[in-house]
Structures are given as structure tokens and as C-alpha cells.
Amino acid sequence: MTFYISLSPIGLFAHDNKGELVDSVIFTDLNKAKEQFIAAMDKQQTDEEAQLIKKIEKKDKEIIFEIPKEGYVNQFPNISGDTVRQNLPKLAQSTGFCKNPSDLYNHIHSLNMGITRAAVKKASTGDRFLIHAVNTIDELESSANMLAIRLKEWYALYFPELIENTRSNEKLASIISSDAHRDKISPEDAKDTIGADCPEQDIIPMHRFATEIHNIYLHKKELEEYILKKSKEIMPNASELISPMLAARFLAIAGSLEKLSKFPSSTIQVLGAEKALFRHIRGNGTSPKHGIIFQSPLVNQASRKTRGKVSRMLASKLSIAFKMDYFDKKLKGGKKLKEDLDKRLQNLKG
Amino acid sequence: MKCVIDGIYRFGKDFATLSLAPNKKVYDEKTIRKGKDEYRIIDPKKSKLGAALRMGLKETGLFEGAKVLYLGIASGTTASHISDITGEHGLIYGVEFSSRSIRDLLPVSRVRKNMIPILADARMPQTFASRIEKVNVLYQDVAQKDQSEIFIRNAKAFLKKGGTAMIAIKARSIDVTENPKKIYAQEKQKLSQYFEVVQQVTLGHFEKDHAFFLCRMR
């Protein structure tokens, strides 16, 4: 005959295969129960479990746990867990764990709150920080460009020649923010400008605005440095194959390093090309050859004919690298992967 | 105002629940005061239960004092209304896999003692089984490919005999390319092996390509 053991918020129970209670170990009291329960969720055997097993082992039977436990078979759901979950309030009273149901439910509430709070704390890992940084870069870029358009229109009233001669928004913001007076920026152009002459009070707000935009660009550069560093830390192996920035973008699309590590290489190959992929699955159009993987120079500098192949090879190596990065960062396989890839690329050319 | 289903009141075309925690909004729901009582309107655009009611759901199986297992509780929008219905003697075990959503749920469940947050994967009931008990009602909204299988597995483990089970099926999570009607039929068949499907409503314009099934455990 077999005995089944289950864990509950009030203690441990053992039942026989007919669902009859054989024995139990009830947690000491409401205060201690939390600790004892959390310990029992682990694979390692706790004192309470040892106590229960000792009690029933005299009867010399096979023991089956409901949750994984080192050295024992487990089965879910088992008859013991089923019976306990069916009668929890009754059991709590009859075993003397607590006097009334409301005590039991307050206990279950606080037990779960504790476990969940700890789990939430643990879930905020380094990759989450990196993801927000990547998304922030994109947002800074687009807002800076939007504000720069306004600056161009505004400043062109005063000194249109500068706008004409400066292509880059970033540079423009930098010039105006250092000094907004046109005769300081370019005395030659300023001499016969078609821009309006205006008093100091009109120049000050433009200067202030340009400074703001300039700061956004500076901030973006700082963030890029942070991402580079952080990405190398979190994904050292993937960073050997592609730029750390691109690795971080992969992470941002996937949502977490765990998810990324579980993607097959075919998914990695087309990550970022969802629109084309689903169009293909619906039956219109060809399958995409590459998603954001295209940003790697290996892919975008390959000849048109081999791009698909290169992107497939790179994706397959990347999928291995992401797995190393997630499961064990100490694995230094990135270099080897890169060498293998280079060899294969050579064959492709030759 | 009329009580149409256990714990659910009707104001014109809107459905509402009597708030368990007056003056404490959970999301930006509309509220109606009647003397001391505060009724919270279920927003059909934010809650699939609300949408199903608007689309003609006749019962919910929820009652005062009911124990509920809610898979995919997210930040507790729908669950807060269920918490109103089951009242302080009822209980909702809310399982959610996203730590981001649970973070929003924690403050809600601090106020509403009948909501119990559990960060776990609904696919693996063995990971949270020890922390809960059997329930009268199972409610699931998880938008996963294998959502019917998850539903059946949890119902078998945790739903009392004769208990009610509700599931929101998102066709686009099962297969983006297939015709939703075909998917509903196929999922209904899976459910019929274990449940009596009491009612099926589509959620219309409230939630695109969604169907809501009300089932009873055999």
C-alpha cells in the first residue's frame, strides 16, 4: 500500500490510497506556519516532513509526495492534496490550528502576500533595467527630433542661413545652445542675413530651448554607454557575435533574457519582422529572411544572394549564445561561436 | 436599479457590483452612490466579464461567500468586481504570471482581504496547489495557445463537483490565421469532454475575436 503526503498552509498530511487520513504534522502556530510552509515548498526535506515520515514509516509503506521532494516520487494531484483542499477550513478547526475560519483565511492571505512579494522582488532582474534603457533611447531620439523641428522653424526667423548649412539636428542644437547670437556663430553669414533683427528678449527663449534639446542628445549618449556596459555584462556571449547594442535590442523585443534564451533560432532570425512574418503565414507574400538581425554588418554587408543564408547562420549561433548567457554566464563560448561562424561564412564565399 | 444576477445590479444598460471598499477605486471605473452604498460599474471595454454580461451572459455562478480561482488575474480589474460579489466571506485565489501586473495587484489585495495574489504559471498548477483550496468557481483569462488545456487541468485539480467555470477564449492567441468561429467550435469541443457548456457568447466589439464560455463541471 502507498501513503500520499501533501502540503497545505496549516501543515502536512498523509493519506492512504482510499483518502483516509493516516497522520499529520500541524504547523506550530500562526506565526511560525509561514516559515515552516515556505521551507517545505523547497525540494529539501524539512524537520516537519521528517517528523511525518518517521511517524508513518513504522507502518512501512511507499511514500508519494505531491510536490517534488528529493529522494521521493511525486505525483500531482495526489489523493492527499485533493482531500485536504476539499476540507481545509474543517481541518484547520479539527486539528486545532486555528479557532475560526477567518483566522485561517487571514493566515492564507498573509502567507501568499509574503510569498508573492518576495517573488516580485526577485523577478526584477538586471535584464529589465536594460530593456527600459533601450526603450528610453528610442523615445529620447524621437522626442529630440520632434523638438528639433520646432527649433528649426523658430530659429530660422532669426538666422535661416545656419539652418540651411546644418544638416544634423544634434549639431544644430549644440551650436545654438552654446551661443544663440548669430554674429557669434558666423559673423560672415550674419552680415547679410535675411533673418529678422530681434531684441535680446526674443533670443533668450530660443537659446533656452536649444539647450534643452542639446541636453537630451547628451543624455542619449550617456545612456548608450550604459547600455553597452550593461549588455556586455548580461549577455557576454551574444555580445561577441553582434554589437552589445543590437543584443540589447533583441532583449527589448523578447521581453526578458529567459524568453530570449528559449526562442528557437528561426524566431531569432525574424524577430522584428513580425509584420512580414504574419503576412507570410496568412498566405500573402514571401517569408522574411531577417528581422533586426539585419542591423548586424555581417548580414547587411553580405551580398543580396547570401543574406538569407548569413542571417540564418548568425541566428543559429545567436540562439546558442543567448542560452549560455541565460543559463550560465560563466560559459565563455561566445568566441568559439564567432570562430565557427566566420569559418562557415568563409565557405559560403569560397 | 435591479439585481439581475447574484450580486450584479443593472443600471440602464450598464452592469455594476456593490463595492466592498467604497471610495477606493481599483481602476478608473464609474461609480454610483445610493445612500451609503456605492455601486461600481463594470467597464465592458476593460473587463471581459463585463463584456460578456453586455452580450447577454445569463449567469455567472458567483455568489456571496464563494471561493474563486482566477487564472490570469492581471492587475485585478475584473477580479475586483468578483471580490465585490463574493464579499468578505468569499475568497479569490488570483494567479498571474507577469510580475509587472502583480505589482499593481498587490495594493488592491491589501485593501481587499478576499483577494489573494499568487505569482505563478497557470500551466503548472502543482506550483501553487499547496497554497490554495478547492473552489466553487473557476475563471480564466490567459490568452495562451493552450488555454483550454490549462483550463481543464486546473478545473480537474481545483474545481468542486458541480462548480461553475468561465473562460474567455482569444481566437487570435490560438491561431492568428484561422477563422475565429472555427476556433470557438474546436475549443468548445475540447471543453465539452469535461464540462457541460451552459452558454457561449462572443464579446462583439468590446473585445475583438473573443468568445466567453460558461461551463459546469460534470
Coordinates of C-alpha atoms in Angstrom, one line a residue:
Chain A
M1 CA 0.0 0.0 0.0
T2 CA 1.1 3.6 -0.7
F3 CA 0.9 6.7 1.5
Y4 CA 0.4 10.1 0.0
I5 CA 1.8 13.3 1.5
S6 CA 0.6 16.8 0.8
L7 CA 1.5 20.2 2.0
S8 CA -1.1 22.8 3.0
P9 CA -1.0 26.3 4.7
I10 CA -1.8 24.6 8.0
G11 CA 0.6 21.6 7.9
L12 CA 1.5 18.3 6.3
F13 CA -0.9 15.5 5.8
A14 CA -0.6 11.8 4.9
H15 CA -3.5 9.8 3.5
D16 CA -3.8 6.2 2.2
N17 CA -5.0 5.4 -1.2
K18 CA -8.6 5.5 -0.1
G19 CA -8.3 9.1 1.0
E20 CA -8.4 8.2 4.8
L21 CA -6.2 10.3 7.0
V22 CA -3.2 8.4 8.3
D23 CA -1.3 11.0 10.1
S24 CA -0.4 14.7 10.1
V25 CA 2.1 17.3 11.4
I26 CA 0.4 20.6 12.0
F27 CA 2.4 23.7 11.9
T28 CA 3.3 25.1 15.3
D29 CA 1.2 28.3 15.3
L30 CA 0.0 31.1 13.1
N31 CA 3.3 32.9 13.4
K32 CA 5.6 30.0 12.7
A33 CA 3.5 28.5 10.0
K34 CA 4.7 30.9 7.3
E35 CA 8.3 30.0 7.8
Q36 CA 7.6 26.3 8.0
F37 CA 5.4 26.4 4.9
I38 CA 8.0 28.2 2.8
A39 CA 10.7 25.8 3.9
A40 CA 8.5 22.9 2.9
M41 CA 8.0 24.2 -0.6
D42 CA 11.6 23.6 -1.3
K43 CA 13.0 20.3 -2.6
Q44 CA 15.0 19.7 0.5
Q45 CA 13.3 17.8 3.3
T46 CA 12.3 19.9 6.4
D47 CA 12.1 18.9 10.0
E48 CA 8.3 18.7 9.9
E49 CA 8.4 16.4 6.9
A50 CA 11.0 14.2 8.5
Q51 CA 8.7 14.0 11.6
L52 CA 5.7 13.0 9.5
I53 CA 7.7 10.4 7.6
K54 CA 9.0 8.9 10.8
K55 CA 5.5 8.6 12.2
I56 CA 4.2 6.7 9.2
E57 CA 7.3 4.8 8.3
K58 CA 6.7 2.4 11.2
K59 CA 3.9 1.1 9.1
D60 CA 6.5 0.5 6.3
K61 CA 4.9 1.8 3.1
E62 CA 5.8 3.6 -0.1
I63 CA 5.6 7.4 0.1
I64 CA 4.5 9.7 -2.6
F65 CA 4.7 13.5 -2.3
E66 CA 2.5 15.9 -4.2
I67 CA 5.4 18.4 -4.9
P68 CA 8.9 17.5 -6.0
K69 CA 11.0 16.3 -3.0
E70 CA 14.4 15.0 -3.0
G71 CA 14.6 11.2 -2.7
Y72 CA 10.8 10.7 -3.2
V73 CA 8.4 10.1 -6.0
N74 CA 5.9 12.9 -6.7
Q75 CA 2.5 13.0 -8.3
F76 CA 0.1 15.8 -8.9
P77 CA -2.6 16.0 -7.9
N78 CA -2.5 13.2 -5.3
I79 CA -5.3 12.0 -3.2
S80 CA -4.0 13.6 -0.1
G81 CA -3.8 17.1 -1.6
D82 CA -7.2 16.6 -3.1
T83 CA -8.8 15.7 0.2
V84 CA -7.0 18.4 2.1
R85 CA -8.0 21.1 -0.4
Q86 CA -11.6 19.9 -0.2
N87 CA -11.8 20.2 3.6
L88 CA -9.3 22.9 4.6
P89 CA -11.5 25.0 6.9
K90 CA -12.8 21.9 8.7
L91 CA -9.3 20.5 9.1
A92 CA -7.9 23.8 10.4
Q93 CA -10.5 23.7 13.2
S94 CA -10.4 20.0 14.0
T95 CA -6.6 19.9 14.2
G96 CA -6.7 22.9 16.4
F97 CA -4.6 25.1 14.1
C98 CA -7.0 28.0 14.5
K99 CA -10.3 28.6 16.1
N100 CA -12.4 30.1 13.3
P101 CA -12.3 30.3 9.5
S102 CA -11.5 34.0 9.5
D103 CA -8.2 33.3 11.2
L104 CA -7.4 30.6 8.6
Y105 CA -8.2 33.0 5.7
N106 CA -6.2 35.8 7.2
H107 CA -3.3 33.3 7.5
I108 CA -3.7 32.2 3.9
H109 CA -3.8 35.9 2.8
S110 CA -0.7 36.9 4.6
L111 CA 1.1 33.7 3.6
N112 CA 0.5 34.3 -0.1
M113 CA 1.2 38.0 0.2
G114 CA 4.6 37.2 1.7
I115 CA 5.5 34.7 -0.9
T116 CA 4.3 36.8 -3.8
R117 CA 6.0 40.0 -2.6
A118 CA 9.3 38.1 -2.3
A119 CA 8.8 36.6 -5.8
V120 CA 8.1 40.1 -7.3
K121 CA 11.2 41.4 -5.7
K122 CA 13.2 38.5 -7.2
A123 CA 11.7 38.9 -10.6
S124 CA 13.1 42.4 -11.2
T125 CA 16.4 41.2 -12.6
G126 CA 19.1 43.2 -14.5
D127 CA 17.7 42.5 -17.9
R128 CA 14.6 44.5 -17.0
F129 CA 16.7 47.6 -16.4
L130 CA 18.4 47.1 -19.7
I131 CA 15.1 46.8 -21.6
H132 CA 13.9 50.1 -20.2
A133 CA 17.1 51.8 -21.1
V134 CA 16.8 50.6 -24.7
N135 CA 13.3 51.8 -25.0
T136 CA 14.2 55.1 -23.4
I137 CA 16.9 55.7 -26.0
D138 CA 14.3 55.3 -28.8
E139 CA 11.9 57.7 -27.0
L140 CA 14.7 60.3 -26.4
E141 CA 15.7 60.1 -30.1
S142 CA 12.2 60.6 -31.3
S143 CA 11.3 63.4 -28.9
A144 CA 14.6 65.2 -29.6
N145 CA 13.9 65.1 -33.3
M146 CA 10.4 66.4 -32.8
L147 CA 11.6 69.3 -30.7
A148 CA 14.4 70.0 -33.2
I149 CA 11.9 70.5 -35.9
R150 CA 10.2 73.2 -33.8
L151 CA 13.6 74.8 -33.1
K152 CA 14.5 74.9 -36.8
E153 CA 11.3 76.8 -37.6
W154 CA 11.7 79.1 -34.7
Y155 CA 15.4 79.9 -35.1
A156 CA 15.0 80.3 -38.9
L157 CA 13.1 83.5 -38.3
Y158 CA 16.3 85.0 -36.8
F159 CA 19.1 83.2 -38.7
P160 CA 17.9 80.9 -41.6
E161 CA 21.4 80.6 -43.0
L162 CA 22.5 78.4 -40.1
I163 CA 19.6 76.1 -40.6
E164 CA 20.4 75.8 -44.3
N165 CA 24.0 74.9 -43.6
T166 CA 23.5 72.5 -40.7
R167 CA 22.1 69.1 -41.6
S168 CA 22.2 67.4 -38.3
N169 CA 19.6 68.2 -35.6
E170 CA 22.1 67.3 -33.0
K171 CA 24.8 69.6 -34.2
L172 CA 22.3 72.4 -34.6
A173 CA 21.1 72.1 -31.0
S174 CA 24.7 72.1 -29.9
I175 CA 25.6 75.2 -31.8
I176 CA 22.6 77.3 -30.7
S177 CA 22.9 76.1 -27.1
S178 CA 26.5 77.3 -26.8
D179 CA 25.6 80.8 -28.1
A180 CA 22.4 81.8 -29.8
H181 CA 23.6 85.1 -31.2
R182 CA 24.1 84.9 -35.0
D183 CA 27.1 87.2 -35.1
K184 CA 28.9 84.9 -32.6
I185 CA 28.1 81.8 -34.6
S186 CA 29.1 83.0 -38.0
P187 CA 29.9 86.7 -38.5
E188 CA 30.1 86.4 -42.2
D189 CA 26.6 84.9 -42.7
A190 CA 25.2 87.2 -40.1
K191 CA 26.2 90.3 -42.1
D192 CA 23.8 89.9 -44.9
T193 CA 21.3 87.5 -43.4
I194 CA 17.6 87.6 -44.4
G195 CA 16.6 86.8 -40.8
A196 CA 14.8 89.4 -38.8
D197 CA 16.7 91.6 -36.4
C198 CA 15.3 91.0 -33.0
P199 CA 15.9 92.1 -29.4
E200 CA 17.7 90.0 -26.8
Q201 CA 14.4 89.0 -25.2
D202 CA 13.5 87.1 -28.4
I203 CA 16.8 85.3 -28.4
I204 CA 16.8 84.1 -24.8
P205 CA 13.9 81.7 -25.1
M206 CA 15.4 80.1 -28.3
H207 CA 18.6 79.6 -26.6
R208 CA 16.9 78.1 -23.6
F209 CA 15.0 75.7 -25.8
A210 CA 18.1 74.7 -27.8
T211 CA 19.9 73.9 -24.5
E212 CA 17.1 71.6 -23.5
I213 CA 17.3 69.7 -26.8
H214 CA 21.1 69.6 -26.6
N215 CA 20.8 68.0 -23.2
I216 CA 18.5 65.3 -24.5
Y217 CA 21.2 64.3 -27.0
L218 CA 23.8 64.3 -24.3
H219 CA 21.6 62.2 -22.2
K220 CA 21.1 59.7 -25.0
K221 CA 24.8 59.3 -25.4
E222 CA 25.2 58.6 -21.7
L223 CA 22.5 56.0 -21.9
E224 CA 24.2 54.4 -24.9
E225 CA 27.4 53.9 -22.9
Y226 CA 25.4 52.5 -20.0
I227 CA 23.6 50.0 -22.4
L228 CA 26.9 48.9 -23.9
K229 CA 28.3 48.1 -20.5
K230 CA 25.2 46.5 -19.1
S231 CA 24.6 44.5 -22.2
K232 CA 28.2 43.1 -22.2
E233 CA 27.6 42.2 -18.5
I234 CA 24.3 40.4 -19.1
M235 CA 24.9 38.9 -22.5
P236 CA 28.7 38.4 -22.8
N237 CA 28.5 35.6 -25.3
A238 CA 25.9 37.2 -27.6
S239 CA 28.0 40.4 -27.5
E240 CA 30.8 38.5 -29.2
L241 CA 28.6 37.8 -32.2
I242 CA 26.7 41.1 -32.5
S243 CA 27.2 44.5 -31.1
P244 CA 26.1 44.9 -27.5
M245 CA 23.6 47.5 -28.6
L246 CA 21.9 45.1 -31.0
A247 CA 22.0 42.3 -28.4
A248 CA 20.1 44.7 -26.1
R249 CA 17.6 45.4 -28.8
F250 CA 17.0 41.7 -29.1
L251 CA 16.4 41.6 -25.4
A252 CA 13.9 44.5 -25.6
I253 CA 11.8 42.8 -28.3
A254 CA 11.8 39.4 -26.5
G255 CA 10.9 41.0 -23.1
S256 CA 13.3 39.0 -20.9
L257 CA 16.5 37.1 -21.2
E258 CA 14.6 34.0 -20.2
K259 CA 12.2 34.3 -23.1
L260 CA 15.1 35.1 -25.5
S261 CA 17.0 32.1 -24.4
K262 CA 14.0 29.9 -25.1
F263 CA 13.5 31.1 -28.6
P264 CA 14.5 28.8 -31.5
S265 CA 16.9 30.3 -33.9
S266 CA 14.2 30.6 -36.6
T267 CA 12.4 33.0 -34.3
I268 CA 15.6 35.0 -33.6
Q269 CA 16.2 35.2 -37.3
V270 CA 12.9 37.0 -38.0
L271 CA 12.5 38.9 -34.7
G272 CA 11.5 42.4 -35.5
A273 CA 9.9 41.4 -38.8
E274 CA 6.6 40.3 -37.4
K275 CA 4.6 42.2 -39.9
A276 CA 6.2 40.4 -42.8
L277 CA 6.1 37.1 -41.0
F278 CA 2.4 37.1 -40.3
R279 CA 1.7 38.3 -43.8
H280 CA 3.5 35.2 -44.9
I281 CA 1.7 32.9 -42.5
R282 CA -1.6 34.3 -43.7
G283 CA -0.5 33.2 -47.2
N284 CA 0.4 36.5 -48.8
G285 CA 4.0 37.2 -49.6
T286 CA 7.3 35.5 -49.1
S287 CA 8.8 34.6 -45.7
P288 CA 11.1 37.3 -44.2
K289 CA 14.8 36.5 -44.3
H290 CA 15.8 38.8 -41.5
G291 CA 14.3 41.0 -38.7
I292 CA 16.5 43.2 -36.6
I293 CA 19.4 40.8 -37.2
F294 CA 19.8 42.8 -40.4
Q295 CA 21.4 45.5 -38.3
S296 CA 24.4 43.3 -37.9
P297 CA 27.1 44.2 -40.5
L298 CA 27.6 40.5 -41.2
V299 CA 24.1 40.4 -42.7
N300 CA 23.6 43.9 -44.2
Q301 CA 27.0 43.8 -45.9
A302 CA 26.5 40.4 -47.3
S303 CA 25.6 40.1 -51.0
R304 CA 21.9 40.0 -51.7
K305 CA 22.1 36.4 -52.7
T306 CA 23.7 35.2 -49.5
R307 CA 21.9 37.5 -47.0
G308 CA 19.3 34.9 -46.1
K309 CA 21.9 32.2 -45.5
V310 CA 24.1 34.5 -43.4
S311 CA 21.2 35.6 -41.3
R312 CA 20.2 32.0 -40.7
M313 CA 23.7 31.1 -39.7
L314 CA 24.1 34.0 -37.4
A315 CA 20.7 33.4 -35.8
S316 CA 21.6 29.8 -35.0
K317 CA 24.8 30.8 -33.3
L318 CA 23.0 33.6 -31.5
S319 CA 20.4 31.2 -30.1
I320 CA 23.2 29.2 -28.6
A321 CA 24.9 32.4 -27.2
F322 CA 21.6 33.6 -25.6
K323 CA 21.2 30.2 -24.0
M324 CA 24.7 30.4 -22.5
D325 CA 24.0 33.9 -21.3
Y326 CA 20.8 32.9 -19.6
F327 CA 21.7 29.6 -18.0
D328 CA 25.4 30.2 -17.1
K329 CA 27.2 33.4 -17.9
K330 CA 30.5 31.8 -16.8
L331 CA 30.4 29.8 -20.1
K332 CA 32.8 31.5 -22.4
G333 CA 31.6 30.0 -25.6
G334 CA 31.0 33.3 -27.5
K335 CA 34.5 33.4 -29.0
K336 CA 34.2 29.8 -30.3
L337 CA 30.8 30.5 -31.8
K338 CA 32.2 33.5 -33.6
E339 CA 35.1 31.5 -35.0
D340 CA 32.8 28.8 -36.2
L341 CA 30.6 31.3 -37.8
D342 CA 33.5 33.0 -39.5
K343 CA 34.6 29.7 -40.9
R344 CA 31.2 28.9 -42.3
L345 CA 31.0 32.4 -43.8
Q346 CA 34.3 31.8 -45.5
N347 CA 33.0 28.6 -47.0
L348 CA 30.0 30.4 -48.2
K349 CA 32.1 32.9 -50.1
G350 CA 34.6 30.3 -51.4
Chain B
M1 CA -31.5 49.7 -10.4
K2 CA -32.3 46.0 -10.3
C3 CA -30.4 42.9 -9.1
V4 CA -30.3 40.7 -12.2
I5 CA -27.8 38.0 -11.3
D6 CA -26.4 37.2 -7.8
G7 CA -24.5 40.3 -6.7
I8 CA -24.8 42.0 -10.1
Y9 CA -27.0 45.0 -10.5
R10 CA -28.3 46.7 -13.6
F11 CA -28.3 50.4 -14.2
G12 CA -29.9 51.0 -17.7
K13 CA -27.6 49.1 -20.0
D14 CA -24.7 49.0 -17.5
F15 CA -23.9 46.3 -15.0
A16 CA -22.5 47.0 -11.6
T17 CA -21.4 45.5 -8.3
L18 CA -21.9 46.8 -4.8
S19 CA -18.5 48.0 -3.7
L20 CA -16.8 46.1 -0.9
A21 CA -14.4 49.0 -0.4
P22 CA -16.3 52.2 -1.0
N23 CA -14.4 55.3 -2.1
K24 CA -11.5 53.2 -3.2
K25 CA -11.4 52.9 -6.9
V26 CA -9.5 50.0 -8.4
Y27 CA -9.2 51.3 -12.0
D28 CA -11.0 54.4 -13.4
E29 CA -14.4 52.8 -13.2
K30 CA -17.6 54.8 -12.9
T31 CA -19.4 54.7 -9.6
I32 CA -22.9 55.4 -8.5
R33 CA -23.9 56.3 -4.9
K34 CA -27.1 55.2 -3.4
G35 CA -27.2 56.4 0.2
K36 CA -24.4 54.6 2.0
D37 CA -23.9 52.1 -0.8
E38 CA -21.5 52.6 -3.7
Y39 CA -22.0 50.7 -6.9
R40 CA -19.1 50.2 -9.3
I41 CA -20.0 49.9 -13.0
I42 CA -18.2 47.1 -14.8
D43 CA -16.5 48.6 -17.8
P44 CA -17.1 46.2 -20.7
K45 CA -14.1 47.5 -22.5
K46 CA -11.8 46.6 -19.7
S47 CA -13.4 43.5 -18.3
K48 CA -14.3 40.5 -20.3
L49 CA -16.8 39.5 -17.7
G50 CA -18.4 42.9 -18.2
A51 CA -18.4 42.5 -21.9
A52 CA -20.0 39.0 -21.6
L53 CA -22.8 40.4 -19.4
R54 CA -23.4 43.1 -22.0
M55 CA -23.5 40.5 -24.7
G56 CA -26.2 38.5 -22.8
L57 CA -24.5 36.2 -20.3
K58 CA -27.3 34.9 -18.2
E59 CA -25.5 33.7 -15.1
T60 CA -22.0 33.7 -13.5
G61 CA -22.2 31.0 -10.8
L62 CA -20.7 33.6 -8.4
F63 CA -22.4 34.1 -5.1
E64 CA -21.7 35.7 -1.7
G65 CA -19.2 33.6 0.2
A66 CA -18.0 31.8 -3.0
K67 CA -14.4 30.6 -3.4
V68 CA -13.0 31.5 -6.7
L69 CA -9.8 30.5 -8.6
Y70 CA -8.9 33.3 -11.1
L71 CA -6.2 32.4 -13.6
G72 CA -4.7 35.4 -15.3
I73 CA -5.9 37.9 -12.7
A74 CA -3.6 40.7 -14.1
S75 CA -4.0 43.9 -12.1
G76 CA -7.4 42.9 -10.7
T77 CA -9.8 44.9 -12.9
T78 CA -12.4 42.1 -13.3
A79 CA -11.3 40.4 -10.1
S80 CA -12.3 43.5 -8.1
H81 CA -15.9 43.1 -9.2
I82 CA -15.8 39.4 -8.4
S83 CA -14.4 40.4 -5.0
D84 CA -17.5 42.7 -4.6
I85 CA -19.8 39.8 -5.4
T86 CA -18.2 37.1 -3.2
G87 CA -17.9 39.6 -0.3
E88 CA -15.8 39.4 2.8
H89 CA -16.7 35.8 3.4
G90 CA -15.7 34.8 -0.1
L91 CA -12.2 34.4 -1.5
I92 CA -10.4 34.8 -4.8
Y93 CA -7.2 33.0 -5.4
G94 CA -5.6 35.1 -8.2
V95 CA -2.9 33.5 -10.3
E96 CA -0.8 35.7 -12.6
F97 CA 2.5 35.1 -14.4
S98 CA 3.5 38.7 -15.0
S99 CA 5.4 40.2 -12.1
R100 CA 4.5 43.6 -13.6
S101 CA 0.8 43.0 -13.3
I102 CA 1.1 41.5 -9.9
R103 CA 2.8 44.7 -8.7
D104 CA -0.3 46.6 -9.5
L105 CA -2.5 43.9 -7.9
L106 CA -0.6 43.9 -4.5
P107 CA -2.0 47.3 -3.3
V108 CA -5.5 46.2 -4.3
S109 CA -5.3 43.0 -2.4
R110 CA -4.0 44.8 0.6
V111 CA -7.3 46.7 0.8
R112 CA -9.5 43.8 -0.3
K113 CA -8.6 41.0 2.1
N114 CA -10.5 38.5 0.0
M115 CA -8.1 38.7 -2.9
I116 CA -5.0 36.5 -2.7
P117 CA -2.2 37.3 -5.2
I118 CA -0.2 34.3 -6.4
L119 CA 2.7 34.8 -8.8
A120 CA 2.8 31.5 -10.7
D121 CA 2.4 29.9 -14.1
A122 CA -1.2 28.7 -14.5
R123 CA 0.2 26.0 -16.8
M124 CA 1.8 24.4 -13.7
P125 CA -0.9 24.0 -11.0
Q126 CA 1.4 21.9 -8.9
T127 CA 3.5 25.1 -8.1
F128 CA 0.6 26.8 -6.3
A129 CA -1.6 23.9 -5.3
S130 CA -0.3 23.8 -1.7
R131 CA -1.3 27.4 -1.2
I132 CA -4.9 27.2 -2.2
E133 CA -8.0 25.0 -1.6
K134 CA -10.9 23.7 -3.8
V135 CA -13.2 26.4 -5.3
N136 CA -16.7 26.9 -6.3
V137 CA -15.9 28.9 -9.4
L138 CA -13.0 28.9 -11.9
Y139 CA -12.5 31.9 -14.0
Q140 CA -9.8 32.1 -16.7
D141 CA -8.5 34.8 -18.9
V142 CA -5.0 33.9 -20.0
A143 CA -4.7 34.4 -23.8
Q144 CA -2.4 31.5 -24.4
K145 CA -2.3 29.0 -27.2
D146 CA -3.1 26.1 -24.9
Q147 CA -5.7 28.0 -22.8
S148 CA -8.3 25.2 -23.0
E149 CA -5.9 22.6 -21.7
I150 CA -4.8 24.9 -18.9
F151 CA -8.4 25.4 -18.0
I152 CA -9.2 21.7 -17.9
R153 CA -6.1 20.9 -15.9
N154 CA -6.9 23.4 -13.3
A155 CA -10.6 22.5 -13.2
K156 CA -9.8 18.9 -12.6
A157 CA -7.4 19.8 -9.7
F158 CA -9.3 22.6 -8.0
L159 CA -12.9 22.9 -9.1
K160 CA -15.6 21.3 -6.8
K161 CA -18.1 19.0 -8.4
G162 CA -20.9 20.9 -10.0
G163 CA -18.8 24.1 -9.8
T164 CA -19.0 26.8 -12.4
A165 CA -16.2 27.6 -14.8
M166 CA -15.8 30.6 -17.1
I167 CA -13.3 31.1 -19.8
A168 CA -12.5 33.9 -22.2
I169 CA -11.1 32.4 -25.4
K170 CA -9.0 34.7 -27.5
A171 CA -9.0 33.2 -31.0
R172 CA -6.0 35.2 -32.1
S173 CA -3.9 33.6 -29.4
I174 CA -4.7 30.1 -30.6
D175 CA -4.2 30.8 -34.3
V176 CA -3.9 34.2 -35.9
T177 CA -4.7 33.0 -39.4
E178 CA -7.7 30.7 -38.7
N179 CA -11.4 31.9 -38.8
P180 CA -12.4 32.6 -35.1
K181 CA -15.7 30.8 -35.5
K182 CA -13.8 27.6 -36.4
I183 CA -11.6 28.0 -33.3
Y184 CA -14.6 28.5 -31.0
A185 CA -16.1 25.3 -32.3
Q186 CA -12.9 23.4 -31.8
E187 CA -12.3 24.8 -28.3
K188 CA -16.0 24.1 -27.4
Q189 CA -15.5 20.5 -28.3
K190 CA -12.4 20.2 -26.0
L191 CA -14.4 21.8 -23.2
S192 CA -17.4 19.5 -23.7
Q193 CA -15.4 16.5 -22.8
Y194 CA -15.2 17.6 -19.2
F195 CA -17.9 20.3 -18.8
E196 CA -21.4 21.0 -19.7
V197 CA -21.2 24.2 -21.8
V198 CA -24.1 26.2 -20.5
Q199 CA -23.7 29.3 -22.6
Q200 CA -21.4 30.7 -25.2
V201 CA -21.3 34.4 -26.1
T202 CA -18.9 36.3 -28.3
L203 CA -17.7 39.6 -26.9
G204 CA -18.6 41.6 -30.1
H205 CA -17.0 45.0 -30.4
F206 CA -15.8 45.1 -26.8
E207 CA -13.1 42.5 -27.4
K208 CA -12.3 41.5 -31.0
D209 CA -12.3 37.8 -31.8
H210 CA -13.1 36.7 -28.2
A211 CA -15.6 34.2 -27.0
F212 CA -16.8 33.6 -23.5
F213 CA -17.9 30.2 -22.3
L214 CA -19.9 29.5 -19.2
C215 CA -19.4 25.8 -18.2
R216 CA -20.5 23.5 -15.4
M217 CA -18.2 20.8 -14.1
R218 CA -19.6 17.4 -14.6

